[in-house]
Coordinates of C-alpha atoms in Angstrom, one line a residue:
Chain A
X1 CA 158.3 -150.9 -132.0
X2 CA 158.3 -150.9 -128.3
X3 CA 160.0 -148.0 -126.8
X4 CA 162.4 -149.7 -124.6
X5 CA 163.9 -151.8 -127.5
X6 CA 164.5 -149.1 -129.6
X7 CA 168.2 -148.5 -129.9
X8 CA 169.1 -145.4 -127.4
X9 CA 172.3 -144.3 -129.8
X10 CA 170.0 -143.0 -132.6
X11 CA 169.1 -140.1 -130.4
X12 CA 172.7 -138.8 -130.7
X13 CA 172.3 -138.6 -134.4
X14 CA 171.9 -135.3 -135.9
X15 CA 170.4 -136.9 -139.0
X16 CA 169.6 -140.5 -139.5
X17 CA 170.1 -142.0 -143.1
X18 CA 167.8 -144.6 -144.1
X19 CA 170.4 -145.8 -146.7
X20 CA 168.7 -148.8 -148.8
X21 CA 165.4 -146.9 -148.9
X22 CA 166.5 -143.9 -150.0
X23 CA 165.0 -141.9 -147.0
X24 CA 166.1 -139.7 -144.4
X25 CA 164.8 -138.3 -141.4
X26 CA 164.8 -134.7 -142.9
X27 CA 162.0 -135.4 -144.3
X28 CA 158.4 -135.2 -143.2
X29 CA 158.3 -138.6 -142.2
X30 CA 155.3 -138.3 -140.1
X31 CA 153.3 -137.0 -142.9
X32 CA 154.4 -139.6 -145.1
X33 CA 153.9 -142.6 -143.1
X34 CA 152.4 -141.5 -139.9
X35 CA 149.2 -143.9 -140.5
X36 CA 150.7 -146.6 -141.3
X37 CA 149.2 -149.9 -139.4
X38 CA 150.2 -152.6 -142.0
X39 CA 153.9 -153.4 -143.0
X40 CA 153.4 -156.0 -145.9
X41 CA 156.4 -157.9 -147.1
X42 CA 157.4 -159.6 -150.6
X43 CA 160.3 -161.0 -152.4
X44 CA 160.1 -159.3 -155.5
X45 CA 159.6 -155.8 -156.5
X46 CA 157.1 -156.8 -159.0
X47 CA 155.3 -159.1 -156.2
X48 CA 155.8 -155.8 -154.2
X49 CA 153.8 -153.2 -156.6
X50 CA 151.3 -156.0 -157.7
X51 CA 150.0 -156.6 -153.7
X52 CA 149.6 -152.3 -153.9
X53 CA 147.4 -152.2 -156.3
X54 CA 145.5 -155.0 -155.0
X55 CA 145.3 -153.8 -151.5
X56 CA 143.8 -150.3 -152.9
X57 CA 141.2 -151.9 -155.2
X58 CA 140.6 -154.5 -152.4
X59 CA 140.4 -152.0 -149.3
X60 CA 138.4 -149.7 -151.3
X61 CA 141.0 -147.4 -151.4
X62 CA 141.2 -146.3 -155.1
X63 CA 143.9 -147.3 -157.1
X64 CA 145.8 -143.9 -158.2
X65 CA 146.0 -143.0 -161.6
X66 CA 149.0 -145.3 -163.7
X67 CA 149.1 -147.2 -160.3
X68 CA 150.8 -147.1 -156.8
X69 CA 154.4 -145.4 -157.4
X70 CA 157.2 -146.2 -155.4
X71 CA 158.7 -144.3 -152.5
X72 CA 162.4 -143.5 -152.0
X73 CA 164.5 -145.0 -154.0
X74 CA 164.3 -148.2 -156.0
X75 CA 167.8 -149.7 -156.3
X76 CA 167.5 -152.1 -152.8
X77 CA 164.2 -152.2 -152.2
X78 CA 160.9 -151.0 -153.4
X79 CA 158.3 -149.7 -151.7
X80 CA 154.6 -148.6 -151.9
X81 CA 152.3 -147.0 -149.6
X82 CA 148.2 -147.1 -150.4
X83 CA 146.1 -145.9 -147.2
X84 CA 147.1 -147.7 -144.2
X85 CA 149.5 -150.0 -146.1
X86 CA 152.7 -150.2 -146.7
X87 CA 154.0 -153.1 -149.4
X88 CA 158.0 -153.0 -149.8
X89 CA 159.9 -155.9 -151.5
X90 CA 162.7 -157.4 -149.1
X91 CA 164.8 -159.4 -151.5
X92 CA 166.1 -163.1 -151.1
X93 CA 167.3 -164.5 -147.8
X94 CA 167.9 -163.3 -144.3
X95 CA 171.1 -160.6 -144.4
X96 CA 168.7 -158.6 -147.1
X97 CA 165.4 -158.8 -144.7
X98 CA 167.6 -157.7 -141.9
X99 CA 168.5 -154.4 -143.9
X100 CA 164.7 -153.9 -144.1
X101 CA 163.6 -154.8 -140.8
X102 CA 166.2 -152.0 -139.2
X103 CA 165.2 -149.9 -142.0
X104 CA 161.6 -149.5 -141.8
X105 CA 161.6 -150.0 -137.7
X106 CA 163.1 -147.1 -137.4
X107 CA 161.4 -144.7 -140.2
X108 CA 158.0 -146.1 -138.4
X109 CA 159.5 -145.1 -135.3
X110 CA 160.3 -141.4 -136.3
X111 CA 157.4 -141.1 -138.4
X112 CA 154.9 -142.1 -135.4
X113 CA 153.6 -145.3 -136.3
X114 CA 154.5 -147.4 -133.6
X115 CA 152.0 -149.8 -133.7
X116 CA 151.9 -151.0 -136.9
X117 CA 151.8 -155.3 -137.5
X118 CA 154.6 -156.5 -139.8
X119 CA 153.1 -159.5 -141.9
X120 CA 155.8 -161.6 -144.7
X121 CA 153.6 -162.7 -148.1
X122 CA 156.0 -165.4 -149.9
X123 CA 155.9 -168.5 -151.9
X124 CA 157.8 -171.5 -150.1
X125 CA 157.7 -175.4 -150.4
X126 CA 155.3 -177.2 -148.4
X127 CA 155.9 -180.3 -146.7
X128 CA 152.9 -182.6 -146.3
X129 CA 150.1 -180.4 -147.5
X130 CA 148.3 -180.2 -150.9
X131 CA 150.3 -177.1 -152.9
X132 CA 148.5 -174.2 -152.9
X133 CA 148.0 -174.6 -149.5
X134 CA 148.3 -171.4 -147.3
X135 CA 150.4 -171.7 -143.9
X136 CA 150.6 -169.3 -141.7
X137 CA 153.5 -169.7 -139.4
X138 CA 152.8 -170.0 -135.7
X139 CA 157.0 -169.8 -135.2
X140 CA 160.4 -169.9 -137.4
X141 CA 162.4 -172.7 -137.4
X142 CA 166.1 -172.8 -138.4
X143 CA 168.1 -175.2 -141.1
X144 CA 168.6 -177.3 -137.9
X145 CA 165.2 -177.4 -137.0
X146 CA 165.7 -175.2 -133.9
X147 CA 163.3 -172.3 -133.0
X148 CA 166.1 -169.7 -133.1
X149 CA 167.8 -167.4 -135.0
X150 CA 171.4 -167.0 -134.8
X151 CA 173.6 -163.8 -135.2
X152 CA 177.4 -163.3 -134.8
X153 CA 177.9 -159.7 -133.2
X154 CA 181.7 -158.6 -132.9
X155 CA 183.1 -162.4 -133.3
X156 CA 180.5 -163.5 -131.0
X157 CA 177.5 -166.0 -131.9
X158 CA 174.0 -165.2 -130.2
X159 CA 170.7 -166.9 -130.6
X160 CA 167.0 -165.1 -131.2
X161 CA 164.1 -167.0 -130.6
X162 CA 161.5 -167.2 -133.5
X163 CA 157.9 -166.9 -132.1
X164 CA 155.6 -165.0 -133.7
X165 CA 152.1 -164.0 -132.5
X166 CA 150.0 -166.5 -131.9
X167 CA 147.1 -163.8 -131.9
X168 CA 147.7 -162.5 -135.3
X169 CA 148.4 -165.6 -136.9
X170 CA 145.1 -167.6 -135.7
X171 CA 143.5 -164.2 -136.5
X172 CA 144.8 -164.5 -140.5
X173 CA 143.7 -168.5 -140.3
X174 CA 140.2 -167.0 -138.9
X175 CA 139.6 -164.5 -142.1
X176 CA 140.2 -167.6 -144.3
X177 CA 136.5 -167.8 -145.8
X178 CA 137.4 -170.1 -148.8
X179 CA 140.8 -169.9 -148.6
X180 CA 143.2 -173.2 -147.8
X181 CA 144.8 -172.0 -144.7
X182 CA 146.5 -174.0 -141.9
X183 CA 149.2 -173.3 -138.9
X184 CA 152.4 -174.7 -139.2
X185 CA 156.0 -174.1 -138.7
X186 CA 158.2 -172.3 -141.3
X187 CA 161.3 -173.6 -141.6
X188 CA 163.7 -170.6 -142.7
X189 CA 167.2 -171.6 -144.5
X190 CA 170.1 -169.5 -145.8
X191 CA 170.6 -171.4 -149.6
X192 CA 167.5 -173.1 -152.1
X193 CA 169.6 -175.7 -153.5
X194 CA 172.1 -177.3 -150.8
X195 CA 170.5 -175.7 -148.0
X196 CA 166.9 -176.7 -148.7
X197 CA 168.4 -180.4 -149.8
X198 CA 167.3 -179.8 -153.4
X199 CA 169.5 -182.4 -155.8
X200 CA 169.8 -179.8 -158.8
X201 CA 172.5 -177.4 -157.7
X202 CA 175.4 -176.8 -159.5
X203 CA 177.9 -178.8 -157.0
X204 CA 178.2 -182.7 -156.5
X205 CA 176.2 -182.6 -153.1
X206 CA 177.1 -184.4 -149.8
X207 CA 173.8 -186.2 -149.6
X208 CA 171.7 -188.9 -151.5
X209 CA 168.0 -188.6 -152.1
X210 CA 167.2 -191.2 -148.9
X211 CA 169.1 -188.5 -146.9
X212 CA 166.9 -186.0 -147.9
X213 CA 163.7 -187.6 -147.8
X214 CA 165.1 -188.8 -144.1
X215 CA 165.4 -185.1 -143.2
X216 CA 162.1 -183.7 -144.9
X217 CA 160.1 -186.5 -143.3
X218 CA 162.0 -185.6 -139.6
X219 CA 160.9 -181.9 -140.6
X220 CA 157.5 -182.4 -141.0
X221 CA 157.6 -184.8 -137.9
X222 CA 158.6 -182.5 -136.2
X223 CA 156.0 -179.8 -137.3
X224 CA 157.5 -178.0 -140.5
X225 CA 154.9 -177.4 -142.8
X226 CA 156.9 -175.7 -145.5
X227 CA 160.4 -174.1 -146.1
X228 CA 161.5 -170.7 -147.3
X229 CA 164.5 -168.5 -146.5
X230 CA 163.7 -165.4 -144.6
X231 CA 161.0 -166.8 -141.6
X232 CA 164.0 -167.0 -138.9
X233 CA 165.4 -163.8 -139.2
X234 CA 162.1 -162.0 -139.4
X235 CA 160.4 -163.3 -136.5
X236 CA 163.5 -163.1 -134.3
X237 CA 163.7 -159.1 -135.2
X238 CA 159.8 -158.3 -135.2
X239 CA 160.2 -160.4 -131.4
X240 CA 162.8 -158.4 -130.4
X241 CA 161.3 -155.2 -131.8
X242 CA 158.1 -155.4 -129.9
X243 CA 156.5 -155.8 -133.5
X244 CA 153.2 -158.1 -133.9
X245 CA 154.4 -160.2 -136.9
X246 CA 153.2 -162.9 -139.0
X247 CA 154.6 -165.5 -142.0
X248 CA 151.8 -166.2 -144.3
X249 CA 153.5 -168.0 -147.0
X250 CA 151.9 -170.6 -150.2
X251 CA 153.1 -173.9 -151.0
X252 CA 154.1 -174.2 -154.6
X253 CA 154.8 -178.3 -154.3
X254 CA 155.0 -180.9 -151.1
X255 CA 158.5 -181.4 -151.1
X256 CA 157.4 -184.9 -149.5
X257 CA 156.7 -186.1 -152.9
X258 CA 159.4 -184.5 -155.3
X259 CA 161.4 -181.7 -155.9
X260 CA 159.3 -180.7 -159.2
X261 CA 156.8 -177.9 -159.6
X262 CA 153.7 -179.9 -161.5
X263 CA 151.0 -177.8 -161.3
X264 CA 150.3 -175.6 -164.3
X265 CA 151.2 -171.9 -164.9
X266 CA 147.6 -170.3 -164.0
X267 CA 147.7 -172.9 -161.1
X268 CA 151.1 -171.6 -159.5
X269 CA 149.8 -168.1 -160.3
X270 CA 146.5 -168.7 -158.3
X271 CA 148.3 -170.3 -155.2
X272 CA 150.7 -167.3 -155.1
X273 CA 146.9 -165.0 -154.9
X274 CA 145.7 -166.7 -152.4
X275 CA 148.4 -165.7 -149.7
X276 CA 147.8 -162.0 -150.7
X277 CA 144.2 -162.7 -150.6
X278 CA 144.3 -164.3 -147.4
X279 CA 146.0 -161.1 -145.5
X280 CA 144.4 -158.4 -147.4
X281 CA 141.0 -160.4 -146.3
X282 CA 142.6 -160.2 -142.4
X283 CA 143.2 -156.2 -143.4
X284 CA 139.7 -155.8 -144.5
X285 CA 138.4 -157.1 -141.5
X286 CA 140.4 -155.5 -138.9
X287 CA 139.9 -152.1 -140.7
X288 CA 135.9 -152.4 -140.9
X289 CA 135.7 -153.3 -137.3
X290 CA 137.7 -150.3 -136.5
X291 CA 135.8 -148.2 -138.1
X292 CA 132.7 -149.6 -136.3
Chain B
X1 CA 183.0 -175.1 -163.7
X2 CA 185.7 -178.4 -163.5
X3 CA 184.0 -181.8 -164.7
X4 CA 184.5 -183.3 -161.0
X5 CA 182.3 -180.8 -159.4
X6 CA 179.7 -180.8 -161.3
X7 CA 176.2 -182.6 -160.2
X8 CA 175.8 -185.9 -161.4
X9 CA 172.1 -186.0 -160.8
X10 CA 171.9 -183.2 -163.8
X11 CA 172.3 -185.7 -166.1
X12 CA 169.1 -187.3 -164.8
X13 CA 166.9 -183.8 -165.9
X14 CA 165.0 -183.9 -169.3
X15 CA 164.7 -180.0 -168.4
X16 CA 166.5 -177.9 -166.2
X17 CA 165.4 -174.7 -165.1
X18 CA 166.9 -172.3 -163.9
X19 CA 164.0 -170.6 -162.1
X20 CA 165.5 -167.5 -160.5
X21 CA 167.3 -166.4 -164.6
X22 CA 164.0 -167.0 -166.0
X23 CA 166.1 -169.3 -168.5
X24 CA 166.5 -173.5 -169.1
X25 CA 167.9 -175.7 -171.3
X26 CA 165.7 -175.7 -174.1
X27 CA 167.0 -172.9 -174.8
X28 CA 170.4 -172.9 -177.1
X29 CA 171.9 -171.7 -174.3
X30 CA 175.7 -172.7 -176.3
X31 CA 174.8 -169.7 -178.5
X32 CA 173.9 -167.7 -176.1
X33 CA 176.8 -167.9 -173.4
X34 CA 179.3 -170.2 -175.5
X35 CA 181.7 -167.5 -175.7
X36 CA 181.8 -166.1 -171.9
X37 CA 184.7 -165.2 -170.1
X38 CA 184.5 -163.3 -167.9
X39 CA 180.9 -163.1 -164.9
X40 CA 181.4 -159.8 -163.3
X41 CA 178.1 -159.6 -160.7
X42 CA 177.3 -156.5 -158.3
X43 CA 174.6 -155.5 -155.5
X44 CA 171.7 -154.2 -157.4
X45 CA 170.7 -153.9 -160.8
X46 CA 171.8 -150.5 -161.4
X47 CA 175.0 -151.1 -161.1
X48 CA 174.7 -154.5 -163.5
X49 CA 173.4 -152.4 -166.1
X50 CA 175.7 -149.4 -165.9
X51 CA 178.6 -152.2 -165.8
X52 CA 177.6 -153.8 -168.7
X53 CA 177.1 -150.6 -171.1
X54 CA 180.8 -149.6 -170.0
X55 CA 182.2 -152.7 -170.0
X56 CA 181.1 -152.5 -173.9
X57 CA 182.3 -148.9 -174.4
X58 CA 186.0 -149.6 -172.3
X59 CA 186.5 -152.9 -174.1
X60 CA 185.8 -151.5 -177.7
X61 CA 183.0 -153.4 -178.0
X62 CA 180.0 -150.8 -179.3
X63 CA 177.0 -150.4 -176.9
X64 CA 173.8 -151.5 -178.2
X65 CA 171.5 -148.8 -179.5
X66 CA 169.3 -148.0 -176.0
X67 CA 171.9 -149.7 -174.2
X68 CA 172.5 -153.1 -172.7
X69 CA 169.4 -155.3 -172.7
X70 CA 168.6 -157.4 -169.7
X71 CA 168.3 -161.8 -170.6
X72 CA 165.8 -163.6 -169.1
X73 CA 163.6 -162.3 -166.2
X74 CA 164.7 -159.4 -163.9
X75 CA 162.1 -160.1 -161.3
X76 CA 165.1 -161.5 -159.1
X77 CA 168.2 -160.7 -161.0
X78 CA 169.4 -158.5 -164.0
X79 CA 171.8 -160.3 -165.8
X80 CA 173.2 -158.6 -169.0
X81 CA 175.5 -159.5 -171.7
X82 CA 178.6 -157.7 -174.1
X83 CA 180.9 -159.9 -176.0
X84 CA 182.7 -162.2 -173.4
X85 CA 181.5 -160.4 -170.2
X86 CA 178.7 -161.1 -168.4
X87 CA 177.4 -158.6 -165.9
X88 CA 175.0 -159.8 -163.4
X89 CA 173.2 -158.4 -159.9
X90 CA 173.5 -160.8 -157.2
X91 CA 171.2 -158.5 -154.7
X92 CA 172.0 -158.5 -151.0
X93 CA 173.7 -161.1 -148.8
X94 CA 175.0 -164.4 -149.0
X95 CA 171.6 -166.7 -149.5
X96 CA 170.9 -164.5 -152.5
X97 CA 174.3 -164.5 -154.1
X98 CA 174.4 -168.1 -153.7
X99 CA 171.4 -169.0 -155.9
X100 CA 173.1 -166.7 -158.3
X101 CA 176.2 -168.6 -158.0
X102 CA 174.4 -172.2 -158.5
X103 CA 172.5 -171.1 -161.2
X104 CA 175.1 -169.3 -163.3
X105 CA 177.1 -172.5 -162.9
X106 CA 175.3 -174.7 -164.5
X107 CA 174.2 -171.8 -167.2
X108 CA 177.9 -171.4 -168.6
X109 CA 178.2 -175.6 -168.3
X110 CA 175.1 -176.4 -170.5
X111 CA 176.2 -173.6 -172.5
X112 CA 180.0 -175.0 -172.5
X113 CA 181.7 -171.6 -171.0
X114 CA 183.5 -173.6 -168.7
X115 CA 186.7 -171.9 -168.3
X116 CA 185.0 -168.2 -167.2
X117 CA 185.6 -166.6 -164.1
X118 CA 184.0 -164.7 -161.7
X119 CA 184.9 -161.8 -159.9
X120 CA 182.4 -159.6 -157.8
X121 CA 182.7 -155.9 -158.1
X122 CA 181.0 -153.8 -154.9
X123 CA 181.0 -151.4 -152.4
X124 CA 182.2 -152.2 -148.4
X125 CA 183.3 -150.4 -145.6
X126 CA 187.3 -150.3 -145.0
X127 CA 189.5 -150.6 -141.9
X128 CA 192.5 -148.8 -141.9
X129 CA 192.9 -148.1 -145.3
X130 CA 192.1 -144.4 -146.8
X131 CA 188.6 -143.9 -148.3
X132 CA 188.6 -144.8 -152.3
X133 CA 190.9 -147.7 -151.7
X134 CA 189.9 -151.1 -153.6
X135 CA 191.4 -153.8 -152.1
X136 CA 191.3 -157.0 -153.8
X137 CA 191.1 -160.1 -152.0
X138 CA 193.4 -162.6 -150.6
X139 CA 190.5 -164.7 -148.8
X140 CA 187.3 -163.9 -147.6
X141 CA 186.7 -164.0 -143.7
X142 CA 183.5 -164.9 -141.5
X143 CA 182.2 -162.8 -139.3
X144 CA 184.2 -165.0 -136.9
X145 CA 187.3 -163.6 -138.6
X146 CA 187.7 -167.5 -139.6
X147 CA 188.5 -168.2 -143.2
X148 CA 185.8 -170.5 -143.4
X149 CA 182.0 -170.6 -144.9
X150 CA 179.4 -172.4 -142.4
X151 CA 176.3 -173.8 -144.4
X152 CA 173.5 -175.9 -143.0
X153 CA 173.1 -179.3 -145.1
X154 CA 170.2 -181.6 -144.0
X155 CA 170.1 -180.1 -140.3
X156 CA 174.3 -180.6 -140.5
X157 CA 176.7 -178.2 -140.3
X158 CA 179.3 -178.0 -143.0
X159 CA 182.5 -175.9 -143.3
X160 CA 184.1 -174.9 -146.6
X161 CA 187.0 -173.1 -147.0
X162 CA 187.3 -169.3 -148.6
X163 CA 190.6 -169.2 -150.5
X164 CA 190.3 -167.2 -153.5
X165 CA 192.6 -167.2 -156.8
X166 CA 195.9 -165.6 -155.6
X167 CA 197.1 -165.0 -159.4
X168 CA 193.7 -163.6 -160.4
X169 CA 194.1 -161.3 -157.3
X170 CA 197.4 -160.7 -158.3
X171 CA 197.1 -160.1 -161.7
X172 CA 194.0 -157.7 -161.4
X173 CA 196.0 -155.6 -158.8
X174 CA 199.1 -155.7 -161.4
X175 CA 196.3 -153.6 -163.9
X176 CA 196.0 -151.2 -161.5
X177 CA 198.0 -148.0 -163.5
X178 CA 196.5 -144.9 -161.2
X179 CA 194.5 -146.8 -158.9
X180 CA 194.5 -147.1 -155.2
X181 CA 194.4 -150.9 -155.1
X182 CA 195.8 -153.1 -152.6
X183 CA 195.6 -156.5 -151.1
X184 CA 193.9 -157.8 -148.3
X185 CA 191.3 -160.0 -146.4
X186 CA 187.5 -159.1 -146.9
X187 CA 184.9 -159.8 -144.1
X188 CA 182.0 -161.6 -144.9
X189 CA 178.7 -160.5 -142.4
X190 CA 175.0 -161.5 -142.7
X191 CA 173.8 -158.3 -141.7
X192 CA 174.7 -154.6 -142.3
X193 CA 174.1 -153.3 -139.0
X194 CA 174.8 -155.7 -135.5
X195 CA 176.7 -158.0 -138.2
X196 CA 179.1 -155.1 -138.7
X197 CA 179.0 -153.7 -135.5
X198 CA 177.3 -150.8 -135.9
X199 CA 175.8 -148.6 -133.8
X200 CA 172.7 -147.0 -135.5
X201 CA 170.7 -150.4 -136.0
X202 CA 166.7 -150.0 -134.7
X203 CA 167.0 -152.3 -131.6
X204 CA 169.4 -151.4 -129.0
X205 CA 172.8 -153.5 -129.4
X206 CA 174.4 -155.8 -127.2
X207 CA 177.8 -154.1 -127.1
X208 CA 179.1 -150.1 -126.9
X209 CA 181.2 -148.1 -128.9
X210 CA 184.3 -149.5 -127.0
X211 CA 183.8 -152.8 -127.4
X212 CA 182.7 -152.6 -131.3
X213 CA 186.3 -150.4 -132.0
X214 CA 188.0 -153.4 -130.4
X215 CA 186.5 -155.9 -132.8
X216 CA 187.2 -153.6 -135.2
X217 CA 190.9 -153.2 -134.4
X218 CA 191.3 -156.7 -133.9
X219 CA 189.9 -157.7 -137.4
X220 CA 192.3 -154.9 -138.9
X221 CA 195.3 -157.0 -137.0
X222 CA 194.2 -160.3 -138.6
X223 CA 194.9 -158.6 -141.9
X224 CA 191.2 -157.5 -142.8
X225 CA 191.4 -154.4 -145.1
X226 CA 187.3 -154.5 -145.7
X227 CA 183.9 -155.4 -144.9
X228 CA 181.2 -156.4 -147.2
X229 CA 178.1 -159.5 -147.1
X230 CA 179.0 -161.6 -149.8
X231 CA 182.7 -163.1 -150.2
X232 CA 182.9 -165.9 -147.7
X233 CA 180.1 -167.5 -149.9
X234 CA 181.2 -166.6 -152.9
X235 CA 184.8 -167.6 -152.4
X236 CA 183.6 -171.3 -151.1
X237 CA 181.5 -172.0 -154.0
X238 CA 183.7 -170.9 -156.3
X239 CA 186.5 -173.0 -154.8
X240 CA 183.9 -176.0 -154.7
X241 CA 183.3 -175.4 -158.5
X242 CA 187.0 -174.9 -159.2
X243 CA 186.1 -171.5 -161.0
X244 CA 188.6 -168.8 -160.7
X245 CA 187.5 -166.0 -158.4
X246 CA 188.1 -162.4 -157.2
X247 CA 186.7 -159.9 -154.8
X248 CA 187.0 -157.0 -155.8
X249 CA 185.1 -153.8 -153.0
X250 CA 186.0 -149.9 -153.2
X251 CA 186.1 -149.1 -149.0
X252 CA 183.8 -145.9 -149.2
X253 CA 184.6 -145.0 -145.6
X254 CA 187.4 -146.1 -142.9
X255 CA 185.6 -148.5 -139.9
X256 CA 188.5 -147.6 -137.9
X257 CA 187.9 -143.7 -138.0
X258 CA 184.3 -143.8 -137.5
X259 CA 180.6 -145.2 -139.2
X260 CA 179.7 -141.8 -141.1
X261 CA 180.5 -141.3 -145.0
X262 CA 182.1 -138.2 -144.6
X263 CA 183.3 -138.1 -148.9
X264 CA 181.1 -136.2 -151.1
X265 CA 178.5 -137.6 -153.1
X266 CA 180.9 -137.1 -156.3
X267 CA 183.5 -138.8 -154.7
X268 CA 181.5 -141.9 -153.7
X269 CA 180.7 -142.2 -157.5
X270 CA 184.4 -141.8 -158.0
X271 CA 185.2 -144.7 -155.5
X272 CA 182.6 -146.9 -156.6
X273 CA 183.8 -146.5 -160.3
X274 CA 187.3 -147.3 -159.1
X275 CA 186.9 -151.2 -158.6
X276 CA 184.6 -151.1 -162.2
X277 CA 187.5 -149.5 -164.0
X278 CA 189.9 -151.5 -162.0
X279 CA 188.6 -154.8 -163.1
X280 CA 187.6 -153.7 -166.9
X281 CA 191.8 -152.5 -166.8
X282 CA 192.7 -156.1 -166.0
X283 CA 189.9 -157.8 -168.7
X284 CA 191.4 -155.3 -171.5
X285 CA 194.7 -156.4 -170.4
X286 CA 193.8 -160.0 -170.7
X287 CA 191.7 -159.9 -173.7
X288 CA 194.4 -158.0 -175.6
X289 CA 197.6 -160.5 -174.7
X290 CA 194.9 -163.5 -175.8
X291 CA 195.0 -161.7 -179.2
X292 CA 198.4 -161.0 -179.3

């Protein structure tokens, strides 16, 4: 985090409770997570603990005996640390990101690690590409295809913008090897059924397939390469915060041609690899070539 | 779930899935959830599985040897089940609780359950009302203080309203016996920190303490007893659905008299147990008249 973003009212605090991870700042936090360069973000806590043990055995790090354990506590989020590395689980949507991104911005902050790169790993529709495509996001887009996020603060509406870093995200796309990788944008919504103009939710909807396919193809026009829900509100923070930051997200299915997942089991579990691959493979190069 | 809210394009589904349960409709799903009355759904998982195992003991039911058992996948949710109560996490924020919503929906109609209701049991901050209070809803709020639910449909904004059952609030605040319980409007935010006004977020806010306190004492005017991140949603699909609803949040601090939790860790577990044993009071109630 850049210093002049951080928020000058935490310096009154006597104590600062890190309430959903289950940390405080009367702890050692600089011995815990003072070396921390990577920030690695999932859904899922299993997704979360799966990428730590990967990123040990893949960085060479050693994966510790019965596996990475998690740190703090485990009722929000979960979180791992291996070397350099930190993999925490940030739920599903937007409001539960945002808890994380205040969260771990400012335990990085106290603990000394303030230039550490905050990179999403997700699964998300794709929108004119093959599934099991890769795309990392050059911005967020919002459910109205703008390239802002927008926050209500005491009754009042304010809008984010939703770059990310262009450097970080061709630098991902450039560690690729066989990888499918592309740039795109991620569109970022606040629902998967109604608000991704899926026709299976529980509620009559207020749209017919034509509308939707009108509004995917307009999407992807307008440079959407796949949908998930947490891209707006991420970028908008990590922008903000000073943070490098970077959406690397599979495509499961091209919305473009249905709304059903086709592919088979050990297919859906191989495009779900490859994101991790992808970044662990950006990791393992950044880290050799500081080293050199 | 009422007949005329209910997706037609179901019907068109050899299979549906309902991917975030980890359950679908080859399933006898009629066996499974026939007999449910009563969806009770909190923040984490935790609290789903400590609901569930005294849910069974309060309601004479017999806990299961080891306790409660989770049903389908917990990578997203934890959804468990005793007698006619079902006790689900909904995890953090709006997006997430409303893929919860849509797919326990169409769970109890496959499995013909479609007279349950819902209510949502959690934790909030209060304004103006002692810490410990539960106050159980007369409408959920926006952030706007507008009794209204904005989602984006096909880049189109969409406003449905958050009226919530008046005799289910009524009738769970008439179970109170010993209970601080009272009535009252419940804020909806999408975040925990600017969305609520706080002042110990990571970046440095837009407003000062004045200006939050005035928000705050305005919000209090308009009848808002609490503060929370999931009822506006909530309380607009389940009006969509036509399914009974309640909110029902123990205040563990007041907004008006500051942002630190000042009780002691015993009684936070006391307040939190307050809107548990406040809504297994009404169920008994209920359960016992219907077998009268």
């Amino acid at each position: 985090m850049k210093p002049d973003a951080r928020n000058h009212h935490l310096d009154e605090l006597n104590q600062d409770f890190l309430y959903h991870l289950g940390l405080d700042t009367n702890m050692d936090l600089e011995a815990m997570f003072g070396d921390v360069q990577y920030v690695c973000m999932g859904g899922s806590p299993v997704r979360a603990e799966n990428f730590a043990n990967k990123a040990a055995e893949f960085l060479g790090l050693g994966i510790p005996e019965g596996g990475a354990q998690p740190i703090g506590k485990t009722e929000r989020f979960s979180m791992f640390k291996v070397g350099p590395v930190i993999s925490v689980s940030h739920g599903m949507g937007m409001p539960s990101m945002s808890i994380l991104l205040h969260e771990l911005a400012k335990l990085l902050d106290y603990a000394g690690a303030r230039n550490a790169k905050f990179i999403r790993i997700g699964t998300s529709g794709g929108l004119g590409v093959e599934p099991g495509t890769v795309i990392v996001a050059e911005e967020g887009v919002n459910a109205m295809l703008k390239s802002t996020f927008e926050q209500i603060e005491l009754g009042e509406k304010r809008e984010y913008p939703t770059t990310l870093d262009r450097q970080l995200a061709q630098g991902i796309i450039d560690s690729r090897g066989n990888i499918k990788a592309e740039l795109g944008k991620t569109m970022g919504t606040d629902d998967f059924y109604e608000g991704q103009g899926r026709l299976d939710g529980a509620l009559e909807p207020n749209y017919d397939e034509d509308k939707k396919m009108a509004f995917l193809r307009r999407a992807h026009e307008e440079g959407v390469r796949n949908i998930e829900m947490e891209s707006t509100a991420f970028a908008a923070f990590c922008l903000r915060a000073g943070i490098p930051a970077a959406v690397v997200c599979t495509t499961l299915l091209d919305r473009l041609k249905g709304d059903q997942v086709t592919s088979t089991p050990e297919q859906l579990g191989q495009f779900s690899d490859s994101a991790q691959c992808l970044v662990l493979q950006y990791i393992r190069k950044q880290l050799s070539q500081a080293t050199v």
